[in-house]
Coordinates of C-alpha atoms and ligand atoms in Angstrom, one line a residue:
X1 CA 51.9 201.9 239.6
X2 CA 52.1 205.7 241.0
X3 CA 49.4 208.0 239.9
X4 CA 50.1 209.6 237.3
X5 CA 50.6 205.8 235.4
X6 CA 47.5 205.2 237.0
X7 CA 45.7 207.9 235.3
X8 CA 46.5 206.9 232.0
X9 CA 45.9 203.8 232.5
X10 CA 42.2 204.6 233.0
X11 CA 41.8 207.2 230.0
X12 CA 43.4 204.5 227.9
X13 CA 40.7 202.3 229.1
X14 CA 37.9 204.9 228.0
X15 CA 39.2 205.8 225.3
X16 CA 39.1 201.8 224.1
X17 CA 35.5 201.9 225.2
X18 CA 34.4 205.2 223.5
X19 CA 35.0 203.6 220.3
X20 CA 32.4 201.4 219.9
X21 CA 31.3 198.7 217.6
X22 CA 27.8 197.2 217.4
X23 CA 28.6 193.8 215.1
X24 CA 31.0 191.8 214.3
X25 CA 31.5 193.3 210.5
X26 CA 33.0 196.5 212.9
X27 CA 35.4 194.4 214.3
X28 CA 36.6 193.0 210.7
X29 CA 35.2 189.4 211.2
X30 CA 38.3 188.8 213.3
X31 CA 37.4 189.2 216.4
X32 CA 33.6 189.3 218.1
X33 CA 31.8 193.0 219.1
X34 CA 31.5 192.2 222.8
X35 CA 30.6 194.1 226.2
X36 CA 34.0 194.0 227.6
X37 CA 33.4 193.9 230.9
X38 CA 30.4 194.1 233.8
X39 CA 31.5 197.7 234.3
X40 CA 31.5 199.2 230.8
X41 CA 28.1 201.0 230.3
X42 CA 25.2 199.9 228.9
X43 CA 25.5 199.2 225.2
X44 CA 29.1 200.1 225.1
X45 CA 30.7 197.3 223.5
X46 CA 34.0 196.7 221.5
X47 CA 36.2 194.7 219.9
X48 CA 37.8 191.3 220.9
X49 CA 40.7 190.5 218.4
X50 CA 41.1 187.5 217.0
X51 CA 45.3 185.8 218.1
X52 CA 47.0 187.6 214.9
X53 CA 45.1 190.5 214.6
X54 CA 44.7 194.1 216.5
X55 CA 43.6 197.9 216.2
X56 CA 40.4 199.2 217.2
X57 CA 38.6 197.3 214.1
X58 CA 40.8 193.9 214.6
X59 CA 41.9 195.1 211.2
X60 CA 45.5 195.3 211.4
X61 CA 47.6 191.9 211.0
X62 CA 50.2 191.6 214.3
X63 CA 53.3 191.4 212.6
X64 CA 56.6 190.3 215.0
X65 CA 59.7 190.5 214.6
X66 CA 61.5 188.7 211.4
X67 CA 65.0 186.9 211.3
X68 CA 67.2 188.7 209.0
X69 CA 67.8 185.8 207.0
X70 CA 64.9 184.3 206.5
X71 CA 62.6 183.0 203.9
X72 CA 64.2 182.4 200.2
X73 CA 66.5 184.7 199.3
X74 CA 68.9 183.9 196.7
X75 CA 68.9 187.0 195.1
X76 CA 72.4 187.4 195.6
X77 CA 73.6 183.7 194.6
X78 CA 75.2 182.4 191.5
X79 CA 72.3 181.0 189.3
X80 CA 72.6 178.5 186.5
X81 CA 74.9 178.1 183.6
X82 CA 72.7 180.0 181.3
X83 CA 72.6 183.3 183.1
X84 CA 71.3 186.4 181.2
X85 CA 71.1 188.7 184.4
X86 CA 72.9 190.1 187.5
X87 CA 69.5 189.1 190.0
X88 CA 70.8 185.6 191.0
X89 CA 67.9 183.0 192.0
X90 CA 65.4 185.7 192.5
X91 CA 62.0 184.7 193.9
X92 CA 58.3 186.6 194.0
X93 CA 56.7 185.0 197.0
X94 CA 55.2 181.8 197.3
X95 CA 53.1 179.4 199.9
X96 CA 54.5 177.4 202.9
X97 CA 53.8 173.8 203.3
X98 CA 54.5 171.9 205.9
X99 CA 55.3 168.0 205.2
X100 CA 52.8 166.1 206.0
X101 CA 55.2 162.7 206.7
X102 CA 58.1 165.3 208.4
X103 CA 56.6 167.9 210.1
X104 CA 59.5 169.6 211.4
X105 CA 60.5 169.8 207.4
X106 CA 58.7 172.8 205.3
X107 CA 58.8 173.4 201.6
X108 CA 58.0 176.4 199.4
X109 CA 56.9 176.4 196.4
X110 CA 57.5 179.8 195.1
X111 CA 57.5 181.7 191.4
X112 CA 61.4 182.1 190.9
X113 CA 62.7 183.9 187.6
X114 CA 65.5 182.0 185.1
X115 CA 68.9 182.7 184.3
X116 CA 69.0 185.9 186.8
X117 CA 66.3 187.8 185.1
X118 CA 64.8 188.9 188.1
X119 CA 61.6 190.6 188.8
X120 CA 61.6 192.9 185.7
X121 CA 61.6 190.2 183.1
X122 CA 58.9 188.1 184.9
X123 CA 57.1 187.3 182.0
X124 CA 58.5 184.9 180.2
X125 CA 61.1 184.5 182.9
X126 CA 58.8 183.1 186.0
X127 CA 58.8 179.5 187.0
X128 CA 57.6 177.5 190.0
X129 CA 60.4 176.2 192.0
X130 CA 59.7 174.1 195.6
X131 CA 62.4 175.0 198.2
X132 CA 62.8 173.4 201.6
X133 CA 63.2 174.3 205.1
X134 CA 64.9 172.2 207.7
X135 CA 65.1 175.3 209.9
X136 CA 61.7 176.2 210.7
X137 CA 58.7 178.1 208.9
X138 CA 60.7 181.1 208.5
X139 CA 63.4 179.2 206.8
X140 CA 65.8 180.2 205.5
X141 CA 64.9 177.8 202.3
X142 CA 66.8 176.0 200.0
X143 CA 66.3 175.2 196.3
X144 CA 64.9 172.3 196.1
X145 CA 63.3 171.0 192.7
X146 CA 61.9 173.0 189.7
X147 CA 57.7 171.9 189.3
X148 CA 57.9 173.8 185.9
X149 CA 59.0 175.5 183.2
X150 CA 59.1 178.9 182.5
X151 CA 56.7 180.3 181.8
X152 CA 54.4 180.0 184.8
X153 CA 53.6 182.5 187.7
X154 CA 51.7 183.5 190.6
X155 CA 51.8 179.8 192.0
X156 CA 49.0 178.7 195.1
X157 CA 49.1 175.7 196.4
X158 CA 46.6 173.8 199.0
X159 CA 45.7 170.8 199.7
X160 CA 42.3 169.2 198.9
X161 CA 40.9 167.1 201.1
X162 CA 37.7 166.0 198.5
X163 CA 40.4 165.4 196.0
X164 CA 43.2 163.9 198.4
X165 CA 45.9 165.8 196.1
X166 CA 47.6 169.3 196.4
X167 CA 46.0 171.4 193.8
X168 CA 48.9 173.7 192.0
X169 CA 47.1 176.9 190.6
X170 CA 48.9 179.3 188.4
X171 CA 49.2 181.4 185.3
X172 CA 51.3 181.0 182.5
X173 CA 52.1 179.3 179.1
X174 CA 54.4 177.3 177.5
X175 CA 57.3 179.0 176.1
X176 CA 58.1 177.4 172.8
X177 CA 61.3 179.9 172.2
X178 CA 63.3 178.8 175.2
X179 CA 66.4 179.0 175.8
X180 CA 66.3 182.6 175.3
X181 CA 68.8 185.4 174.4
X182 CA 68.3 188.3 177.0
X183 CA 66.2 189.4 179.6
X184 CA 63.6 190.8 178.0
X185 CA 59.7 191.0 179.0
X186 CA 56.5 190.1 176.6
X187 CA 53.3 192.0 176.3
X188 CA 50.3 190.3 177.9
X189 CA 48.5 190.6 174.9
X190 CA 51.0 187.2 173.4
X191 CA 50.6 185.6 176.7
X192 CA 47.2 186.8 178.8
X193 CA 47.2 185.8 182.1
X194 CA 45.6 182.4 181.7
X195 CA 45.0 180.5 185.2
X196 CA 45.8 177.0 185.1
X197 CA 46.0 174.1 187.6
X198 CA 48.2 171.1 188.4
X199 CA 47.5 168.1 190.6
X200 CA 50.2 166.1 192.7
X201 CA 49.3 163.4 195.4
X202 CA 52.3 164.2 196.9
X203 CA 54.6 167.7 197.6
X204 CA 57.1 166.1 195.8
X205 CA 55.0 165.5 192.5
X206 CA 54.5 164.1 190.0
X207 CA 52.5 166.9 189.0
X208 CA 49.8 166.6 186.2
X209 CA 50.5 168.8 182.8
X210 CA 48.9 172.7 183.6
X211 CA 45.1 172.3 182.0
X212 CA 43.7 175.4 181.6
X213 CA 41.0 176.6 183.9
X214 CA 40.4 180.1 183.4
X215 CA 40.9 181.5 180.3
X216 CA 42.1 186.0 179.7
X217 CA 38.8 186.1 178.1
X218 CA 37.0 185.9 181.3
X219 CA 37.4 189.0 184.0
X220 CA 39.9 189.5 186.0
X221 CA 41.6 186.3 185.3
X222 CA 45.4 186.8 186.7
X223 CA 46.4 185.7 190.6
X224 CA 44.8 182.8 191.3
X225 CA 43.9 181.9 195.4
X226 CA 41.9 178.8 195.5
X227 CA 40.0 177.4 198.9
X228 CA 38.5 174.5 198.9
X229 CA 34.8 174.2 200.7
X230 CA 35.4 170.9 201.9
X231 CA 34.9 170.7 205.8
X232 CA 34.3 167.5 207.9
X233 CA 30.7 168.4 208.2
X234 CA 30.2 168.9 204.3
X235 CA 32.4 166.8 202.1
X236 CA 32.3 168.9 198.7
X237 CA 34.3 168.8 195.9
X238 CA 33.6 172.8 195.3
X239 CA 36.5 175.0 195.1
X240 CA 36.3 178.7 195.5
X241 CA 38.7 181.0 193.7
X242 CA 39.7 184.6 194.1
X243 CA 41.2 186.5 191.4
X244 CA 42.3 189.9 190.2
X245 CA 40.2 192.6 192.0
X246 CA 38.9 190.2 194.4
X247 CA 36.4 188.7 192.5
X248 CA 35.1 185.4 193.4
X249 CA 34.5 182.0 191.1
X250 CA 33.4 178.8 192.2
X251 CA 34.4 175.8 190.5
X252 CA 32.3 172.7 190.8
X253 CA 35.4 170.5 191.1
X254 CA 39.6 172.2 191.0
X255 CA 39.5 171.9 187.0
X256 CA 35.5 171.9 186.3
X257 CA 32.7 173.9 185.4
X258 CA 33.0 177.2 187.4
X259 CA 30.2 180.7 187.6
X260 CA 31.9 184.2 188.7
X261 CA 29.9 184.5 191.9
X262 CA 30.7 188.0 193.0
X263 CA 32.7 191.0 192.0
X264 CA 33.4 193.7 194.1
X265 CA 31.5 196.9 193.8
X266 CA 34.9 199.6 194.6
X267 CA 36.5 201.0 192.1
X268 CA 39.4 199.0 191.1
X269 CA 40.4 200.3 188.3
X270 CA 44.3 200.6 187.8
X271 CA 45.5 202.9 190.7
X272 CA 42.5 204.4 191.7
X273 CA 42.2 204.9 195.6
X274 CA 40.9 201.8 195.9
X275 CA 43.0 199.7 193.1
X276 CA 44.2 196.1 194.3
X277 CA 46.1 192.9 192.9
X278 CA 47.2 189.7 194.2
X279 CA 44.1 188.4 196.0
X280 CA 44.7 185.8 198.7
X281 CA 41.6 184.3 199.8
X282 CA 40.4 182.2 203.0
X283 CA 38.0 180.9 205.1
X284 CA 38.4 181.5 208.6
X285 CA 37.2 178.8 212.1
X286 CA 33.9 180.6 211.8
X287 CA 32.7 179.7 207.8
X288 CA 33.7 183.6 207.2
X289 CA 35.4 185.0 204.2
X290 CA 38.9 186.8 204.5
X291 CA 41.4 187.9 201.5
X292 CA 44.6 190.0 201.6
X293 CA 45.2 191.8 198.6
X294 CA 48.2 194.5 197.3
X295 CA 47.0 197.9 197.8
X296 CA 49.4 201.1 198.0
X297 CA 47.3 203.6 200.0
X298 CA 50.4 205.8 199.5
X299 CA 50.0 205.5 196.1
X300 CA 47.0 207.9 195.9
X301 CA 48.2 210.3 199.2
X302 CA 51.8 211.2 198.1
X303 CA 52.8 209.1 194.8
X304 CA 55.0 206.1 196.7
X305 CA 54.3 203.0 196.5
X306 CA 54.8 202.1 200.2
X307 CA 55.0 201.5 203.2
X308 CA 51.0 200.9 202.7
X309 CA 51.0 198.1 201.0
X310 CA 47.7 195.6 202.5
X311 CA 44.2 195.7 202.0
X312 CA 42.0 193.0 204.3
X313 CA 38.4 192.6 202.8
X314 CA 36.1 190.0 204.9
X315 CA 32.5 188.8 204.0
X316 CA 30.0 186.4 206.0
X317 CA 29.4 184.8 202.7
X318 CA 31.0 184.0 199.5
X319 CA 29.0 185.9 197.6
X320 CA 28.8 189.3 199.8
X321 CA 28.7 191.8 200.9
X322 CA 32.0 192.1 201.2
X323 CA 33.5 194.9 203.2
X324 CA 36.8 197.0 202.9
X325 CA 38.1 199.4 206.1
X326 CA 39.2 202.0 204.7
X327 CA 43.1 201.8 206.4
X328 CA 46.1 199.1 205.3
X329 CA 46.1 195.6 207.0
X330 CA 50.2 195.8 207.2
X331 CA 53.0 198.2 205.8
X332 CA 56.0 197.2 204.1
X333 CA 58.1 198.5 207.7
X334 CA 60.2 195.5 209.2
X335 CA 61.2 195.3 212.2
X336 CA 64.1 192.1 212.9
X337 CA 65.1 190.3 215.6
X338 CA 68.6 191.9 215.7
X339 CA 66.0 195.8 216.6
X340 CA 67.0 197.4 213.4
X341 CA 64.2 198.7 211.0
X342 CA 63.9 198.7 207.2
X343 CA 61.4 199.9 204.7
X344 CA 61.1 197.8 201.7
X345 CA 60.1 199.1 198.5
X346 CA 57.6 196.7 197.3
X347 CA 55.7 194.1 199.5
X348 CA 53.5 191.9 197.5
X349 CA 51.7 188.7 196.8
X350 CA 50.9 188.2 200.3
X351 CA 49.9 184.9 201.7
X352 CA 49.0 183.6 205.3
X353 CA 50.6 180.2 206.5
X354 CA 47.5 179.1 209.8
X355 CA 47.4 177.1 212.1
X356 CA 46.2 173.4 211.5
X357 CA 44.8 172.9 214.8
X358 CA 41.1 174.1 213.3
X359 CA 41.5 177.6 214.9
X360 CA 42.8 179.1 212.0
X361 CA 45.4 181.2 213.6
X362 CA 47.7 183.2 211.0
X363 CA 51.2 181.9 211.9
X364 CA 53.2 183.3 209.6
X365 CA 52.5 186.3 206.2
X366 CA 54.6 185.2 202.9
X367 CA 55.4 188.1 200.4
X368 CA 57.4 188.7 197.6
X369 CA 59.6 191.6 198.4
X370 CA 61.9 194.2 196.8
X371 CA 64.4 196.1 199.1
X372 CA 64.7 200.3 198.0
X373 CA 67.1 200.8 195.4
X374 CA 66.2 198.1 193.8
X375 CA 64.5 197.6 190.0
X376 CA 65.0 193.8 189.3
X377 CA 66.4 192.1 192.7
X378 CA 63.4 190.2 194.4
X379 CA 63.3 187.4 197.2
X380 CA 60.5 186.0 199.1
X381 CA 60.2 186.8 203.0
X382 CA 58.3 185.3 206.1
X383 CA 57.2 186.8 209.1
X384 CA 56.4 186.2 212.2
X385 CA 52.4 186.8 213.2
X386 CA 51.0 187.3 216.7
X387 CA 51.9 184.8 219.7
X388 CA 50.6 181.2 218.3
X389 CA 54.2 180.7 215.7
X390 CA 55.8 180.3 219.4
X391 CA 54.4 177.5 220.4
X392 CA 54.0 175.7 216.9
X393 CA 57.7 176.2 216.2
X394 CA 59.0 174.6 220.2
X395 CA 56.6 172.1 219.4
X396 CA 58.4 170.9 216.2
X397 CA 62.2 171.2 218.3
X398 CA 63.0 174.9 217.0
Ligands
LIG1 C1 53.8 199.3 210.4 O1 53.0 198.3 211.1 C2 53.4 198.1 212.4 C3 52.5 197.0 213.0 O2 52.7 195.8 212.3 C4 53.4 199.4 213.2 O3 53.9 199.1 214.5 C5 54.2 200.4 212.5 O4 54.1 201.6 213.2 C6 53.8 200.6 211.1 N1 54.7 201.5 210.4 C7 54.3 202.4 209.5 C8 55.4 203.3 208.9 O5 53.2 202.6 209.2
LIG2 C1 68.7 189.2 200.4 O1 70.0 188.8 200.5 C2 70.9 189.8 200.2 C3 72.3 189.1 200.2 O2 72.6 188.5 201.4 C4 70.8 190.9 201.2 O3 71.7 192.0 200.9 C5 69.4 191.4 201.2 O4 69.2 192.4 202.2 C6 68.4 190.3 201.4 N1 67.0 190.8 201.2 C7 66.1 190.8 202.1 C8 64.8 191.4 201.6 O5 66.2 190.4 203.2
LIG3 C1 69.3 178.5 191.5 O1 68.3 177.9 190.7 C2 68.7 176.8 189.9 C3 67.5 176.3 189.1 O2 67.2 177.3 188.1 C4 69.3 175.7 190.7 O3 69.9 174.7 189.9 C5 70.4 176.3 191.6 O4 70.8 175.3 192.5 C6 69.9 177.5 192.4 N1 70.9 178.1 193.2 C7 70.8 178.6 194.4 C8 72.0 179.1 195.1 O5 69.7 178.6 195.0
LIG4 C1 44.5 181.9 176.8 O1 43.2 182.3 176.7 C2 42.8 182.7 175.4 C3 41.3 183.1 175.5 O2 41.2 184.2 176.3 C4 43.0 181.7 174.4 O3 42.8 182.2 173.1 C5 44.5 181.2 174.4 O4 44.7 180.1 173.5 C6 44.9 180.8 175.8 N1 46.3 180.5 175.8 C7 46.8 179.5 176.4 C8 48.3 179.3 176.3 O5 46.2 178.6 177.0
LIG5 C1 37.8 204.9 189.1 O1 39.1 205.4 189.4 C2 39.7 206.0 188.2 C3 41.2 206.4 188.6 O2 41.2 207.1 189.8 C4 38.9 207.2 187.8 O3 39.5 207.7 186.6 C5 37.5 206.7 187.4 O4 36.7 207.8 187.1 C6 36.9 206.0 188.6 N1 35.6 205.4 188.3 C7 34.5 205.4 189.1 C8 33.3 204.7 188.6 O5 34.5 206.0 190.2

């Protein structure tokens, strides 16, 4: 190291120390507010990130590197017999599970529009497809199965361990007018955004008939992200479930009685500065409360809806206070394997695929994605998060 190096070596250093934290809320709950070393001064502490996340506040999600083709994307493809649109199989994100029998097998079961619709005519269009990887986490996928009918979106899926099933939560209705003419979208006022949920012992199905959970008349009822409070320690049945705006139910049981137990005190009324959608909640090795939602930051500065795209909100309990740093949690900016770059227009419905080993390290971030230029093509994309997907993914033989 010659001097000069050396030098800013050290300011780096103190400039990481001068910005302080004094709890653990400062460093985003994903990471502890620690003195960093013997030598720092007295008092001077700062943040120790969590694998998966950085920045000064731990707030930032470390996104690597994506394989080009990755994920399911069959935007492009043929699509069935009926077709009605130019947008192949196209796909709006979706959650990662890996078989529980075949681990080096993964499936998807992702919201995929019919007869080339594509994103545009997503209501009625949307049904929940399961896709399968035999190449890994990223994929790419393959179509697998169809779990539904149209007309059901916004699928999350997670297993319950009280329940010993895979609890299927989405929104939708049954669409009595199928087949259907043209791609064409419906007002939400014929079809709210009701939230249902379906039950399968198995990926595979059978799956129950969707029973309604969560009906438009309550708030914010639209992109459902269930967690179940089961832990080893405390065998519950409850379910928690964020919604629209991040607000927070608890159900007693996945199809039960449920109380809205906290809604956030921003402003998130449609595109204000601090306007969100497509909550996805967690809870991380601690008992603390994440959830990634769709926020365009750029919306507000300069009238784009990217490359801004993430909000991370995180709470010590369920029911508050929840906090929100004021700075995106990712952009919609990829970098691939192959060193090229690309901004995509729209970066959405994210969702975390962790580790199972009880550290609950983010392994991968699921989106539905929309490259620029385009109005009605969609796919669904995974990337690579910190260090840990390494490991997991020579483990399995990739
Ligand atoms: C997007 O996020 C990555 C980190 O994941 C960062 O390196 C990059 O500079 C960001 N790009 C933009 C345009 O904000
Ligand atoms: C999806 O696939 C098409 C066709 O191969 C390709 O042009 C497009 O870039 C892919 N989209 C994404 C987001 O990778
Ligand atoms: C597209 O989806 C249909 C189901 O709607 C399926 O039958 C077909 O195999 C899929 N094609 C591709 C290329 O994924
Ligand atoms: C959706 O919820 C509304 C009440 O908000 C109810 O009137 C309607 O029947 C429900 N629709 C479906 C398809 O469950
Ligand atoms: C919320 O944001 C909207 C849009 O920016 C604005 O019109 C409204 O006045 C805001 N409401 C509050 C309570 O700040």
């Amino acid at each position: 190291m010659n001097l000069h190096s050396l030098l800013v070596a050290c300011l780096a250093t103190l400039g990481a120390t001068s910005q302080a934290c004094e709890t653990d809320e400062d460093c985003s709950l994903n990471g502890l507010c620690r003195r960093q070393s013997p030598w720092s001064k007295l008092g001077e502490k700062s943040c120790k990130c969590d694998p998966g996340w950085f920045g000064e506040d731990c707030g930032h999600l470390d996104l690597r590197p994506a394989i080009k083709d990755n994920g399911y994307n069959h935007s492009a493809d043929a699509v069935d017999s009926m077709h009605l649109g130019l947008y192949g199989n196209s796909s709006w994100g979706g959650t990662v599970v890996q078989d529980p029998q075949d681990p080096s097998l993964f499936h998807l079961v992702a919201a995929q529009f019919a007869s080339g619709c594509g994103l545009s005519g997503w209501r009625p269009f949307s049904f929940i497809i399961r896709a399968e990887s035999r190449n890994g986490p990223q994929g790419p996928y393959h179509y697998a199965e169809s779990i539904s009918e149209p007309f059901r979106h916004n699928p999350e899926v997670i297993w319950s361990p009280a329940d010993e099933k895979y609890l299927l939560y989405s929104i939708g209705a049954d669409d009595e007018e199928q087949p259907r003419e043209k791609c064409a979208s419906i007002s939400y006022k014929r079809w709210p955004n009701n939230i249902s949920v379906s039950t399968a012992p198995d990926i595979r199905g059978p799956w129950t008939p969707f029973k309604l959970v969560l009906a438009s008349a309550d708030p914010h009822s639209t992109n459902p992200s269930p967690w179940p409070l089961w832990t080893p320690q405390t065998r519950t049945s409850k379910i928690a479930l964020g919604v629209e705006d991040i607000a927070i139910f608890l159900f007693d049981r996945y199809d039960s009685a449920y109380e809205l137990v906290h809604t956030q005190s921003w402003n998130t009324s449609e595109y204000s500065p601090t306007w969100t959608e497509d909550s996805f909640l967690w809870r991380d090795k601690r008992g603390h409360w994440h959830a990634l939602a769709h926020w365009m930051i750029d919306l507000v500065e300069d009238g784009q809806k990217w490359p801004r795209v993430g909000a991370h909100v995180f709470a010590r309990e369920l029911t508050g206070p929840w906090h929100l740093h004021l700075h995106e949690a990712f952009n919609s900016t990829v970098t691939y394997s192959d060193g090229t770059v690309r901004t995509l227009k729209r970066r959405e419905r994210a969702k975390i695929f962790f580790s199972n080993d009880g550290e609950m390290t983010p392994l991968y971030l699921v989106n539905g994605v929309q490259e620029m230029g385009e109005g009605s093509r969609s796919s669904t994309f995974v990337q690579p998060i910190g260090e840990a997907w390494k490991d997991f993914e020579k483990r399995l033989g990739f």
